């Protein structure tokens, strides 16, 4: 099963609501990049509100997909990072440079749209 | 695996991007109703753009979840119904009465928000 990617205006929305297995994470990475290409999306919001733990593989895939999306010209906002997820990301040295963050999907989308207007 | 349900302001967004098996469809029905209750959502957009075929069981679950959501006080918009899906729904006698429809997620969300403002 794949993670659905929603298109809203020129942004893509993804909500990850369960722990991903490795295969699903890699599939998500591929799907998101294809969708950015296909829709010419200028921004991506990835919502992690429901995720209270990530393992090292998923953290790496997440860091990669953010950098890949940026390479393709899409701004990325990560929303709802919980304490344990923040700890894992930093401890593993996953550098989310220049990544916008916000408390929830709604605020993330607003932030992204303000950025895109600039 | 469950279908993620996104919350955006007072609306819930769901994008169904693959054919559902029976168990996933029933789980989705339960999850959506719980989420409406939990978030006090006033509207729901269900996007079927990527679905080009539904079987009779899924059609029934879809019809049911729409009516249940309405009972709970949420307006429902279905977006991106493809020809074969429309044919299945009508032929099976699934009556989507008073259900708003729109071409895509974006237009569906706009339509829903206009309705909710009235």
Coordinates of C-alpha atoms in Angstrom, one line a residue:
Chain A
X1 CA 0.0 0.0 0.0
X2 CA 1.2 3.5 -0.8
X3 CA 1.0 6.7 1.0
X4 CA -1.5 9.0 -0.8
X5 CA -0.1 12.4 -1.9
X6 CA -2.7 15.1 -2.2
X7 CA -2.4 18.1 -4.5
X8 CA -3.8 21.4 -3.4
X9 CA -3.2 24.3 -5.7
X10 CA 0.6 24.3 -6.3
X11 CA 1.4 22.3 -3.1
X12 CA 1.5 18.6 -2.3
X13 CA 0.2 17.4 1.1
X14 CA 1.3 14.1 2.7
X15 CA 0.2 12.9 6.1
X16 CA 2.1 10.0 7.5
X17 CA -0.1 8.4 10.1
X18 CA 1.6 5.2 11.0
X19 CA 5.1 3.8 11.2
X20 CA 6.4 3.1 7.8
X21 CA 8.2 -0.1 6.9
X22 CA 11.3 0.2 4.7
X23 CA 9.6 -0.7 1.5
X24 CA 6.7 1.8 1.9
X25 CA 9.2 4.5 2.8
X26 CA 11.2 4.0 -0.4
X27 CA 8.0 3.8 -2.4
X28 CA 6.9 7.1 -0.9
X29 CA 10.2 8.7 -1.8
X30 CA 9.8 7.6 -5.4
X31 CA 6.1 8.6 -5.5
X32 CA 6.7 12.0 -4.1
X33 CA 9.5 12.9 -6.5
X34 CA 7.4 11.7 -9.5
X35 CA 4.4 13.7 -8.3
X36 CA 6.5 16.9 -7.9
X37 CA 7.7 16.4 -11.4
X38 CA 4.3 15.6 -12.8
X39 CA 2.4 18.4 -11.1
X40 CA 5.2 21.0 -11.1
X41 CA 4.4 21.5 -7.4
X42 CA 6.3 24.3 -5.8
X43 CA 5.9 23.1 -2.2
X44 CA 5.4 20.0 -0.2
X45 CA 4.0 19.7 3.3
X46 CA 4.8 16.4 5.1
X47 CA 2.8 16.0 8.3
X48 CA 4.2 13.7 11.0
X49 CA 1.8 14.6 13.8
X50 CA 0.7 11.0 14.3
X51 CA 4.2 9.6 14.3
X52 CA 5.8 9.2 17.7
X53 CA 8.8 7.2 16.8
X54 CA 11.0 6.7 13.7
X55 CA 13.9 4.3 13.2
X56 CA 17.2 5.2 11.6
X57 CA 16.3 3.9 8.2
X58 CA 13.1 5.9 8.0
X59 CA 14.9 9.0 9.3
X60 CA 17.4 8.7 6.6
X61 CA 14.8 8.3 3.9
X62 CA 13.0 11.3 5.2
X63 CA 16.1 13.4 5.2
X64 CA 16.9 12.2 1.7
X65 CA 13.4 12.9 0.3
X66 CA 13.5 16.4 1.7
X67 CA 16.8 17.2 0.1
X68 CA 15.7 15.6 -3.2
X69 CA 12.5 17.6 -3.2
X70 CA 14.5 20.8 -2.7
X71 CA 16.8 19.8 -5.6
X72 CA 13.7 19.5 -7.7
X73 CA 12.7 23.1 -6.8
X74 CA 10.0 22.4 -4.2
X75 CA 10.0 24.0 -0.8
X76 CA 9.4 21.5 2.0
X77 CA 7.6 22.1 5.3
X78 CA 7.6 19.4 8.0
X79 CA 4.8 19.6 10.5
X80 CA 4.0 18.0 13.8
X81 CA 7.5 16.7 14.7
X82 CA 7.1 15.0 18.1
X83 CA 9.9 15.0 20.7
X84 CA 11.1 11.4 20.0
X85 CA 11.2 12.1 16.3
X86 CA 13.2 15.3 16.8
X87 CA 15.7 13.5 19.0
X88 CA 16.1 10.6 16.5
X89 CA 16.7 13.1 13.6
X90 CA 19.3 15.1 15.5
X91 CA 21.1 12.1 17.0
X92 CA 21.4 10.5 13.7
X93 CA 22.9 13.7 12.2
X94 CA 20.0 14.1 9.7
X95 CA 20.4 17.7 8.9
X96 CA 17.2 19.3 8.0
X97 CA 18.8 22.5 6.8
X98 CA 16.5 25.3 5.5
X99 CA 13.5 23.1 6.1
X100 CA 10.5 25.0 7.4
X101 CA 8.7 23.4 10.3
X102 CA 5.3 24.1 11.8
X103 CA 3.0 22.8 14.5
X104 CA 0.3 21.3 12.3
X105 CA -0.7 20.8 8.7
X106 CA -2.8 23.9 8.6
X107 CA 0.0 26.2 9.9
X108 CA 2.5 24.4 7.7
X109 CA 0.4 25.1 4.6
X110 CA 0.0 28.8 5.6
X111 CA 3.7 29.1 6.1
X112 CA 4.5 27.5 2.8
X113 CA 2.1 29.7 0.9
X114 CA 3.6 32.8 2.5
X115 CA 7.0 31.6 1.5
X116 CA 5.9 30.9 -2.1
X117 CA 4.4 34.4 -2.4
X118 CA 7.7 36.0 -1.5
Chain B
X1 CA -2.6 -0.1 6.5
X2 CA -5.1 2.6 6.9
X3 CA -6.1 5.5 4.7
X4 CA -4.7 8.8 6.2
X5 CA -7.3 11.4 7.0
X6 CA -6.0 15.0 6.9
X7 CA -7.4 17.8 8.9
X8 CA -7.4 21.3 7.4
X9 CA -9.2 24.0 9.3
X10 CA -12.7 22.5 10.0
X11 CA -12.6 20.1 7.1
X12 CA -11.2 16.6 6.7
X13 CA -9.5 15.6 3.5
X14 CA -9.2 12.0 2.2
X15 CA -7.6 10.9 -1.0
X16 CA -8.2 7.3 -2.0
X17 CA -5.5 6.5 -4.5
X18 CA -5.7 2.8 -5.0
X19 CA -8.4 0.1 -5.0
X20 CA -9.5 -0.7 -1.5
X21 CA -9.9 -4.2 -0.2
X22 CA -13.0 -4.8 1.9
X23 CA -11.1 -4.7 5.3
X24 CA -9.4 -1.3 4.5
X25 CA -12.7 0.1 3.4
X26 CA -14.5 -0.8 6.6
X27 CA -11.5 0.5 8.6
X28 CA -11.7 3.7 6.7
X29 CA -15.4 4.1 7.4
X30 CA -14.7 3.6 11.1
X31 CA -11.7 6.0 11.1
X32 CA -13.5 8.7 9.3
X33 CA -16.5 8.7 11.7
X34 CA -14.2 8.7 14.7
X35 CA -12.2 11.6 13.2
X36 CA -15.3 13.6 12.5
X37 CA -16.3 13.1 16.1
X38 CA -12.9 13.9 17.6
X39 CA -12.2 17.0 15.5
X40 CA -15.7 18.3 15.3
X41 CA -15.1 18.6 11.5
X42 CA -17.9 20.4 9.6
X43 CA -17.0 19.0 6.2
X44 CA -15.3 16.1 4.5
X45 CA -13.8 16.0 1.0
X46 CA -13.3 12.5 -0.4
X47 CA -11.1 12.5 -3.5
X48 CA -11.5 9.5 -5.9
X49 CA -9.5 11.0 -8.8
X50 CA -7.1 8.0 -8.9
X51 CA -9.8 5.4 -8.7
X52 CA -11.0 4.1 -12.1
X53 CA -13.1 1.2 -10.8
X54 CA -15.0 0.2 -7.7
X55 CA -16.7 -3.0 -6.9
X56 CA -20.1 -3.3 -5.4
X57 CA -18.9 -3.7 -1.8
X58 CA -16.8 -0.6 -1.9
X59 CA -19.5 1.3 -3.5
X60 CA -21.9 0.3 -0.7
X61 CA -19.3 1.3 2.0
X62 CA -18.8 4.6 0.2
X63 CA -22.5 5.3 0.1
X64 CA -22.8 4.3 3.7
X65 CA -19.9 6.5 5.0
X66 CA -21.4 9.5 3.2
X67 CA -24.7 9.1 4.8
X68 CA -23.2 8.4 8.2
X69 CA -21.0 11.5 7.9
X70 CA -24.1 13.5 7.1
X71 CA -25.9 12.1 10.1
X72 CA -23.0 13.3 12.2
X73 CA -23.4 16.8 10.8
X74 CA -20.6 16.9 8.3
X75 CA -21.1 18.1 4.7
X76 CA -19.5 15.7 2.2
X77 CA -18.0 16.5 -1.1
X78 CA -16.9 13.8 -3.5
X79 CA -14.3 14.8 -6.1
X80 CA -12.9 13.3 -9.2
X81 CA -15.5 10.6 -9.9
X82 CA -14.5 8.8 -13.0
X83 CA -17.0 7.4 -15.6
X84 CA -16.8 3.8 -14.5
X85 CA -17.2 4.8 -10.9
X86 CA -20.2 6.9 -11.7
X87 CA -21.7 4.0 -13.6
X88 CA -21.1 1.5 -10.8
X89 CA -22.7 3.9 -8.2
X90 CA -25.8 4.5 -10.2
X91 CA -26.3 0.9 -11.5
X92 CA -26.0 -0.4 -7.9
X93 CA -28.6 2.2 -6.8
X94 CA -26.3 3.9 -4.4
X95 CA -28.0 7.2 -4.0
X96 CA -25.7 10.0 -3.3
X97 CA -28.4 12.5 -2.4
X98 CA -27.4 16.0 -1.6
X99 CA -23.8 15.1 -2.0
X100 CA -21.7 17.8 -3.5
X101 CA -19.4 16.8 -6.2
X102 CA -16.5 18.6 -7.9
X103 CA -13.8 17.9 -10.5
X104 CA -10.8 17.8 -8.2
X105 CA -9.7 18.2 -4.6
X106 CA -9.1 21.9 -4.9
X107 CA -12.5 22.7 -6.4
X108 CA -14.1 20.4 -3.9
X109 CA -12.5 22.2 -0.9
X110 CA -13.6 25.6 -2.3
X111 CA -17.1 24.4 -2.8
X112 CA -17.2 22.9 0.7
X113 CA -16.0 26.1 2.2
X114 CA -18.5 28.2 0.4
X115 CA -21.2 25.9 1.6
X116 CA -20.0 26.1 5.2
X117 CA -20.0 29.9 5.1
X118 CA -23.7 30.0 4.1

